[in-house]
PDB file of C-alpha atoms in Angstrom:
ATOM      1  CA  MET A   1     -45.529   2.245   8.835  1.00 49.00           C
ATOM      2  CA  THR A   2     -43.944  -0.374   6.583  1.00 56.00           C
ATOM      3  CA  ARG A   3     -40.271  -1.316   6.715  1.00 56.00           C
ATOM      4  CA  VAL A   4     -39.685   0.458   3.408  1.00 51.00           C
ATOM      5  CA  LYS A   5     -41.160   3.683   4.790  1.00 51.00           C
ATOM      6  CA  TYR A   6     -39.028   3.365   7.942  1.00 49.00           C
ATOM      7  CA  ALA A   7     -35.943   2.943   5.766  1.00 49.00           C
ATOM      8  CA  VAL A   8     -36.801   6.015   3.677  1.00 46.00           C
ATOM      9  CA  VAL A   9     -37.400   8.128   6.786  1.00 44.00           C
ATOM     10  CA  PHE A  10     -34.109   6.960   8.270  1.00 47.00           C
ATOM     11  CA  LEU A  11     -32.179   7.841   5.116  1.00 49.00           C
ATOM     12  CA  PHE A  12     -33.670  11.332   4.986  1.00 48.00           C
ATOM     13  CA  ALA A  13     -32.913  11.840   8.670  1.00 46.00           C
ATOM     14  CA  ALA A  14     -29.341  10.676   8.234  1.00 49.00           C
ATOM     15  CA  ALA A  15     -28.853  12.979   5.242  1.00 49.00           C
ATOM     16  CA  ALA A  16     -30.182  15.935   7.217  1.00 43.00           C
ATOM     17  CA  PHE A  17     -27.905  14.990  10.104  1.00 43.00           C
ATOM     18  CA  PHE A  18     -24.790  15.150   7.928  1.00 45.00           C
ATOM     19  CA  GLN A  19     -25.893  18.300   6.098  1.00 44.00           C
ATOM     20  CA  ALA A  20     -26.279  20.003   9.463  1.00 37.00           C
ATOM     21  CA  GLY A  21     -22.604  19.343  10.121  1.00 42.00           C
ATOM     22  CA  CYS A  22     -23.225  16.947  12.995  1.00 47.00           C
ATOM     23  CA  ASP A  23     -20.907  14.153  14.028  1.00 50.00           C
ATOM     24  CA  ILE A  24     -21.146  10.642  12.606  1.00 52.00           C
ATOM     25  CA  PRO A  25     -24.105   9.390  14.678  1.00 53.00           C
ATOM     26  CA  LEU A  26     -23.187   5.768  15.370  1.00 71.00           C
ATOM     27  CA  GLY A  27     -20.610   4.185  17.652  1.00 87.00           C
ATOM     28  CA  THR A  28     -18.179   5.384  20.278  1.00 94.00           C
ATOM     29  CA  PRO A  29     -15.988   8.432  19.566  1.00 95.00           C
ATOM     30  CA  GLU A  30     -13.142   6.062  18.718  1.00 95.00           C
ATOM     31  CA  GLU A  31     -15.326   4.083  16.311  1.00 95.00           C
ATOM     32  CA  ARG A  32     -16.462   7.319  14.703  1.00 96.00           C
ATOM     33  CA  MET A  33     -12.827   8.345  14.254  1.00 97.00           C
ATOM     34  CA  PHE A  34     -12.098   5.164  12.302  1.00 97.00           C
ATOM     35  CA  LYS A  35     -15.227   5.651  10.178  1.00 96.00           C
ATOM     36  CA  ALA A  36     -14.226   9.223   9.424  1.00 97.00           C
ATOM     37  CA  ALA A  37     -10.692   8.203   8.415  1.00 97.00           C
ATOM     38  CA  LYS A  38     -11.949   5.389   6.191  1.00 96.00           C
ATOM     39  CA  ASN A  39     -14.554   7.532   4.444  1.00 96.00           C
ATOM     40  CA  ASP A  40     -12.544  10.766   4.105  1.00 94.00           C
ATOM     41  CA  TYR A  41     -14.899  12.720   6.360  1.00 94.00           C
ATOM     42  CA  GLU A  42     -12.351  15.445   7.025  1.00 95.00           C
ATOM     43  CA  HIS A  43     -14.805  17.689   8.884  1.00 95.00           C
ATOM     44  CA  HIS A  44     -15.837  14.911  11.264  1.00 96.00           C
ATOM     45  CA  THR A  45     -12.222  13.896  11.778  1.00 97.00           C
ATOM     46  CA  ARG A  46     -11.401  17.474  12.761  1.00 97.00           C
ATOM     47  CA  ARG A  47     -14.289  17.640  15.231  1.00 97.00           C
ATOM     48  CA  LEU A  48     -13.265  14.371  16.865  1.00 97.00           C
ATOM     49  CA  LEU A  49      -9.676  15.559  17.143  1.00 97.00           C
ATOM     50  CA  ASP A  50     -10.943  18.796  18.707  1.00 97.00           C
ATOM     51  CA  GLN A  51     -12.839  16.657  21.223  1.00 96.00           C
ATOM     52  CA  GLY A  52      -9.575  15.020  22.249  1.00 97.00           C
ATOM     53  CA  ILE A  53      -9.691  11.732  20.339  1.00 97.00           C
ATOM     54  CA  SER A  54      -6.130  10.655  19.555  1.00 98.00           C
ATOM     55  CA  PRO A  55      -5.095  10.177  15.914  1.00 98.00           C
ATOM     56  CA  ASN A  56      -3.027   7.220  17.128  1.00 98.00           C
ATOM     57  CA  ILE A  57      -5.747   4.985  18.566  1.00 98.00           C
ATOM     58  CA  THR A  58      -5.693   1.388  17.324  1.00 98.00           C
ATOM     59  CA  ASP A  59      -8.359  -1.123  16.340  1.00 97.00           C
ATOM     60  CA  SER A  60      -8.290  -4.877  16.978  1.00 96.00           C
ATOM     61  CA  ALA A  61      -5.796  -5.399  14.126  1.00 97.00           C
ATOM     62  CA  GLY A  62      -3.523  -2.631  15.347  1.00 98.00           C
ATOM     63  CA  TRP A  63      -4.565  -0.225  12.598  1.00 98.00           C
ATOM     64  CA  THR A  64      -4.603   3.503  13.336  1.00 98.00           C
ATOM     65  CA  PRO A  65      -6.746   6.171  11.656  1.00 98.00           C
ATOM     66  CA  VAL A  66      -3.590   7.162   9.759  1.00 98.00           C
ATOM     67  CA  MET A  67      -3.327   3.637   8.350  1.00 99.00           C
ATOM     68  CA  TRP A  68      -6.977   3.542   7.343  1.00 98.00           C
ATOM     69  CA  ALA A  69      -6.755   6.916   5.622  1.00 98.00           C
ATOM     70  CA  ALA A  70      -3.662   5.658   3.780  1.00 98.00           C
ATOM     71  CA  ALA A  71      -5.393   2.424   2.761  1.00 98.00           C
ATOM     72  CA  LYS A  72      -8.347   4.340   1.340  1.00 97.00           C
ATOM     73  CA  ASP A  73      -6.177   6.972  -0.410  1.00 97.00           C
ATOM     74  CA  ASN A  74      -7.817   9.728   1.634  1.00 97.00           C
ATOM     75  CA  VAL A  75      -4.955  12.204   1.403  1.00 98.00           C
ATOM     76  CA  ASP A  76      -6.798  15.230   2.829  1.00 97.00           C
ATOM     77  CA  THR A  77      -7.858  13.375   5.958  1.00 98.00           C
ATOM     78  CA  LEU A  78      -4.421  11.788   6.192  1.00 98.00           C
ATOM     79  CA  LYS A  79      -2.785  15.231   6.103  1.00 98.00           C
ATOM     80  CA  LEU A  80      -5.096  16.446   8.856  1.00 98.00           C
ATOM     81  CA  LEU A  81      -4.305  13.439  11.048  1.00 98.00           C
ATOM     82  CA  LEU A  82      -0.555  13.920  10.606  1.00 98.00           C
ATOM     83  CA  ASP A  83      -0.803  17.663  11.226  1.00 98.00           C
ATOM     84  CA  ARG A  84      -2.619  16.892  14.482  1.00 98.00           C
ATOM     85  CA  GLY A  85      -0.065  14.439  15.830  1.00 98.00           C
ATOM     86  CA  GLY A  86      -0.628  11.235  13.874  1.00 98.00           C
ATOM     87  CA  LEU A  87       2.498   9.090  13.776  1.00 98.00           C
ATOM     88  CA  LEU A  88       3.830   7.721  10.497  1.00 96.00           C
ATOM     89  CA  GLU A  89       5.861   4.824  11.822  1.00 96.00           C
ATOM     90  CA  LEU A  90       3.390   3.061  14.104  1.00 98.00           C
ATOM     91  CA  ARG A  91       2.945  -0.630  13.235  1.00 98.00           C
ATOM     92  CA  ASN A  92      -0.140  -2.801  13.025  1.00 98.00           C
ATOM     93  CA  LYS A  93      -0.118  -6.435  14.154  1.00 98.00           C
ATOM     94  CA  LYS A  94       1.535  -7.467  10.877  1.00 98.00           C
ATOM     95  CA  GLY A  95       4.305  -4.973  11.491  1.00 98.00           C
ATOM     96  CA  GLU A  96       3.104  -2.747   8.668  1.00 98.00           C
ATOM     97  CA  THR A  97       3.456   1.014   8.582  1.00 99.00           C
ATOM     98  CA  ALA A  98       1.091   3.311   6.708  1.00 99.00           C
ATOM     99  CA  LEU A  99       3.550   3.263   3.789  1.00 99.00           C
ATOM    100  CA  HIS A 100       3.495  -0.556   3.645  1.00 99.00           C
ATOM    101  CA  ILE A 101      -0.285  -0.441   3.459  1.00 98.00           C
ATOM    102  CA  ALA A 102      -0.429   2.289   0.816  1.00 98.00           C
ATOM    103  CA  ALA A 103       2.139   0.431  -1.302  1.00 98.00           C
ATOM    104  CA  ARG A 104       0.308  -2.910  -1.059  1.00 96.00           C
ATOM    105  CA  TRP A 105      -3.025  -1.296  -1.876  1.00 97.00           C
ATOM    106  CA  SER A 106      -1.482   0.629  -4.804  1.00 96.00           C
ATOM    107  CA  ARG A 107      -2.405   4.048  -3.405  1.00 98.00           C
ATOM    108  CA  LEU A 108       0.023   6.064  -5.500  1.00 98.00           C
ATOM    109  CA  ASP A 109      -0.967   9.553  -4.332  1.00 98.00           C
ATOM    110  CA  THR A 110      -0.761   8.436  -0.722  1.00 98.00           C
ATOM    111  CA  VAL A 111       2.615   6.769  -1.253  1.00 99.00           C
ATOM    112  CA  ARG A 112       4.003  10.005  -2.659  1.00 99.00           C
ATOM    113  CA  PHE A 113       2.446  12.056   0.118  1.00 99.00           C
ATOM    114  CA  LEU A 114       3.747   9.799   2.892  1.00 99.00           C
ATOM    115  CA  ILE A 115       7.250   9.907   1.440  1.00 98.00           C
ATOM    116  CA  SER A 116       7.043  13.705   1.263  1.00 98.00           C
ATOM    117  CA  ARG A 117       6.172  13.696   4.974  1.00 98.00           C
ATOM    118  CA  GLY A 118       9.215  11.605   5.838  1.00 97.00           C
ATOM    119  CA  ALA A 119       7.870   8.040   5.874  1.00 98.00           C
ATOM    120  CA  ARG A 120      10.724   5.517   6.017  1.00 98.00           C
ATOM    121  CA  THR A 121      10.920   3.595   2.754  1.00 98.00           C
ATOM    122  CA  GLU A 122      13.112   0.951   4.412  1.00 98.00           C
ATOM    123  CA  ALA A 123      10.790   0.153   7.329  1.00 98.00           C
ATOM    124  CA  LEU A 124      10.398  -3.628   7.688  1.00 98.00           C
ATOM    125  CA  ASP A 125       7.226  -5.524   8.537  1.00 98.00           C
ATOM    126  CA  ARG A 126       7.038  -8.843  10.415  1.00 97.00           C
ATOM    127  CA  LEU A 127       8.246 -10.663   7.295  1.00 96.00           C
ATOM    128  CA  ALA A 128      11.226  -8.281   7.266  1.00 98.00           C
ATOM    129  CA  TRP A 129      10.044  -6.792   3.981  1.00 98.00           C
ATOM    130  CA  PRO A 130      10.036  -3.086   3.084  1.00 99.00           C
ATOM    131  CA  PRO A 131       7.234  -1.611   0.948  1.00 99.00           C
ATOM    132  CA  MET A 132       9.369  -2.055  -2.203  1.00 99.00           C
ATOM    133  CA  MET A 133       9.202  -5.854  -1.952  1.00 99.00           C
ATOM    134  CA  TRP A 134       5.415  -5.876  -1.711  1.00 98.00           C
ATOM    135  CA  ALA A 135       4.975  -3.392  -4.540  1.00 98.00           C
ATOM    136  CA  SER A 136       7.315  -5.405  -6.780  1.00 99.00           C
ATOM    137  CA  MET A 137       5.702  -8.757  -6.031  1.00 98.00           C
ATOM    138  CA  GLN A 138       2.210  -7.380  -6.631  1.00 98.00           C
ATOM    139  CA  GLY A 139       3.145  -5.569  -9.830  1.00 98.00           C
ATOM    140  CA  ARG A 140       2.455  -2.057  -8.526  1.00 98.00           C
ATOM    141  CA  THR A 141       4.765  -0.514 -11.113  1.00 98.00           C
ATOM    142  CA  ASP A 142       3.921   3.147 -10.482  1.00 98.00           C
ATOM    143  CA  VAL A 143       4.368   2.590  -6.757  1.00 99.00           C
ATOM    144  CA  VAL A 144       7.751   0.952  -7.376  1.00 99.00           C
ATOM    145  CA  THR A 145       8.805   4.063  -9.286  1.00 99.00           C
ATOM    146  CA  ALA A 146       7.560   6.400  -6.553  1.00 99.00           C
ATOM    147  CA  LEU A 147       9.322   4.395  -3.833  1.00 99.00           C
ATOM    148  CA  ALA A 148      12.572   4.402  -5.797  1.00 99.00           C
ATOM    149  CA  GLU A 149      12.295   8.145  -6.372  1.00 98.00           C
ATOM    150  CA  GLY A 150      11.760   8.484  -2.619  1.00 98.00           C
ATOM    151  CA  GLY A 151      15.011   6.697  -1.856  1.00 98.00           C
ATOM    152  CA  ALA A 152      13.919   3.071  -1.494  1.00 98.00           C
ATOM    153  CA  ASN A 153      16.615   0.452  -2.037  1.00 98.00           C
ATOM    154  CA  ILE A 154      15.876  -1.281  -5.342  1.00 98.00           C
ATOM    155  CA  GLU A 155      18.533  -3.919  -4.543  1.00 98.00           C
ATOM    156  CA  PHE A 156      17.085  -4.908  -1.147  1.00 98.00           C
ATOM    157  CA  LYS A 157      17.632  -8.555  -0.191  1.00 98.00           C
ATOM    158  CA  ASP A 158      15.382 -10.468   2.181  1.00 98.00           C
ATOM    159  CA  SER A 159      16.478 -13.305   4.470  1.00 97.00           C
ATOM    160  CA  ASN A 160      16.540 -15.677   1.483  1.00 98.00           C
ATOM    161  CA  GLY A 161      18.524 -13.280  -0.648  1.00 98.00           C
ATOM    162  CA  ASN A 162      15.556 -12.455  -2.864  1.00 98.00           C
ATOM    163  CA  THR A 163      15.365  -8.987  -4.412  1.00 99.00           C
ATOM    164  CA  PRO A 164      12.449  -6.900  -5.705  1.00 99.00           C
ATOM    165  CA  LEU A 165      13.380  -7.987  -9.247  1.00 99.00           C
ATOM    166  CA  MET A 166      13.176 -11.644  -8.233  1.00 99.00           C
ATOM    167  CA  MET A 167       9.782 -11.177  -6.602  1.00 99.00           C
ATOM    168  CA  ALA A 168       8.428  -9.470  -9.727  1.00 99.00           C
ATOM    169  CA  ALA A 169       9.952 -12.157 -11.956  1.00 99.00           C
ATOM    170  CA  ASN A 170       8.413 -14.964  -9.895  1.00 98.00           C
ATOM    171  CA  ARG A 171       4.942 -13.478 -10.403  1.00 98.00           C
ATOM    172  CA  GLY A 172       5.400 -12.632 -14.078  1.00 98.00           C
ATOM    173  CA  ARG A 173       5.120  -8.889 -13.547  1.00 98.00           C
ATOM    174  CA  GLU A 174       6.576  -7.811 -16.875  1.00 98.00           C
ATOM    175  CA  ALA A 175       5.943  -4.070 -16.556  1.00 98.00           C
ATOM    176  CA  THR A 176       7.441  -4.028 -13.070  1.00 99.00           C
ATOM    177  CA  VAL A 177      10.464  -6.057 -14.181  1.00 99.00           C
ATOM    178  CA  LYS A 178      11.090  -3.617 -17.017  1.00 98.00           C
ATOM    179  CA  GLU A 179      10.799  -0.650 -14.675  1.00 98.00           C
ATOM    180  CA  LEU A 180      13.212  -2.151 -12.146  1.00 99.00           C
ATOM    181  CA  LEU A 181      15.676  -2.793 -14.957  1.00 98.00           C
ATOM    182  CA  ARG A 182      15.245   0.799 -16.121  1.00 98.00           C
ATOM    183  CA  LEU A 183      15.915   1.970 -12.580  1.00 98.00           C
ATOM    184  CA  GLY A 184      19.226   0.134 -12.682  1.00 98.00           C
ATOM    185  CA  VAL A 185      18.885  -3.115 -10.737  1.00 98.00           C
ATOM    186  CA  ASN A 186      21.563  -5.740 -11.299  1.00 97.00           C
ATOM    187  CA  PRO A 187      19.862  -8.721 -13.003  1.00 97.00           C
ATOM    188  CA  ALA A 188      22.880 -10.970 -12.415  1.00 97.00           C
ATOM    189  CA  LYS A 189      22.478 -11.112  -8.638  1.00 97.00           C
ATOM    190  CA  ALA A 190      21.619 -14.511  -7.170  1.00 98.00           C
ATOM    191  CA  ASN A 191      19.649 -15.424  -4.055  1.00 98.00           C
ATOM    192  CA  LYS A 192      20.800 -17.884  -1.388  1.00 98.00           C
ATOM    193  CA  SER A 193      19.648 -20.768  -3.568  1.00 97.00           C
ATOM    194  CA  GLY A 194      21.934 -19.544  -6.323  1.00 98.00           C
ATOM    195  CA  GLN A 195      19.082 -18.438  -8.581  1.00 98.00           C
ATOM    196  CA  THR A 196      19.033 -15.245 -10.597  1.00 99.00           C
ATOM    197  CA  ALA A 197      15.838 -13.379 -11.449  1.00 99.00           C
ATOM    198  CA  ALA A 198      15.904 -14.862 -14.966  1.00 98.00           C
ATOM    199  CA  GLU A 199      16.207 -18.398 -13.592  1.00 98.00           C
ATOM    200  CA  ILE A 200      13.343 -17.729 -11.203  1.00 98.00           C
ATOM    201  CA  ALA A 201      11.196 -16.487 -14.101  1.00 98.00           C
ATOM    202  CA  ARG A 202      11.915 -19.637 -16.131  1.00 98.00           C
ATOM    203  CA  GLN A 203      11.179 -21.883 -13.168  1.00 97.00           C
ATOM    204  CA  ALA A 204       7.836 -20.080 -12.760  1.00 98.00           C
ATOM    205  CA  ASN A 205       7.100 -20.688 -16.484  1.00 98.00           C
ATOM    206  CA  TYR A 206       7.733 -17.144 -17.696  1.00 98.00           C
ATOM    207  CA  PRO A 207      10.429 -17.845 -20.319  1.00 97.00           C
ATOM    208  CA  GLN A 208       9.886 -14.651 -22.297  1.00 97.00           C
ATOM    209  CA  LEU A 209      10.248 -12.608 -19.128  1.00 98.00           C
ATOM    210  CA  ALA A 210      13.505 -14.431 -18.415  1.00 98.00           C
ATOM    211  CA  ASP A 211      14.752 -13.384 -21.864  1.00 98.00           C
ATOM    212  CA  ILE A 212      13.864  -9.766 -21.097  1.00 98.00           C
ATOM    213  CA  ILE A 213      15.797  -9.906 -17.829  1.00 98.00           C
ATOM    214  CA  GLU A 214      18.812 -11.315 -19.629  1.00 96.00           C
ATOM    215  CA  GLY A 215      18.611  -8.586 -22.246  1.00 91.00           C
ATOM    216  CA  ARG A 216      17.550 -10.849 -25.097  1.00 80.00           C
ATOM    217  CA  GLU A 217      14.626 -10.533 -27.453  1.00 68.00           C
ATOM    218  CA  PRO A 218      11.871 -12.858 -26.202  1.00 64.00           C
ATOM    219  CA  SER A 219      11.495 -15.919 -28.412  1.00 64.00           C
ATOM    220  CA  LYS A 220       8.194 -15.799 -30.287  1.00 59.00           C
ATOM    221  CA  THR A 221       8.026 -19.581 -30.314  1.00 46.00           C
ATOM    222  CA  GLN A 222       8.018 -19.822 -26.538  1.00 49.00           C
ATOM    223  CA  PRO A 223       4.736 -20.054 -24.657  1.00 47.00           C
ATOM    224  CA  ARG A 224       3.773 -16.870 -22.886  1.00 49.00           C
ATOM    225  CA  ARG A 225       2.060 -17.093 -19.550  1.00 52.00           C
ATOM    226  CA  LYS A 226       0.187 -14.136 -18.161  1.00 49.00           C
ATOM    227  CA  GLY A 227       1.381 -12.686 -14.863  1.00 51.00           C
ATOM    228  CA  LYS A 228      -0.706 -13.288 -11.784  1.00 48.00           C
ATOM    229  CA  ARG A 229      -3.026 -10.522 -10.736  1.00 40.00           C
TER     230      ARG A 229
END
């Protein structure tokens, strides 16, 4: 039998295996739990939990099944894991919670769900940043809104005195800057270097964004630089 035929036979066998409702066939029970969480295999997750596999096991990076489900926006599997004892506030080796991960990966539905289940919006990672700082820096505007609606501090200051508005301004995240301003941040605040968000935007070569922060109409003669993605 050729390699192609072997591959076809294997695929049909694997499909039949899953259709029969059997467990994920490869790896240890713990490895299968991570695969199920990543791929939103709710049925397999339930079976592994019934077999006694903890929802709080960790991989080499300190990630739990809860974190992987959050990263992949697998809300149904995430709900199951939490209902069966999964912990929201466990940290990976970067100090991130599931909410940090969902915010960084722009998983809006998961962010809202985690907040509804009591996830701490002010939890700090190893950089002493809450999810709001990451969402602002990366231009995750909808996530910024959801975090703020969930009680996150829009005026948070890190060890250098930088705020979410400053992080968004430094990266040229115009939509996020506008949303933070709409939410009521104080654009006049300065960091420990004495810089305001507008000054940071100008230094980063976003002069029109600086004008927006200062409440002025952006000058049409100024060069406009696109925000980083």
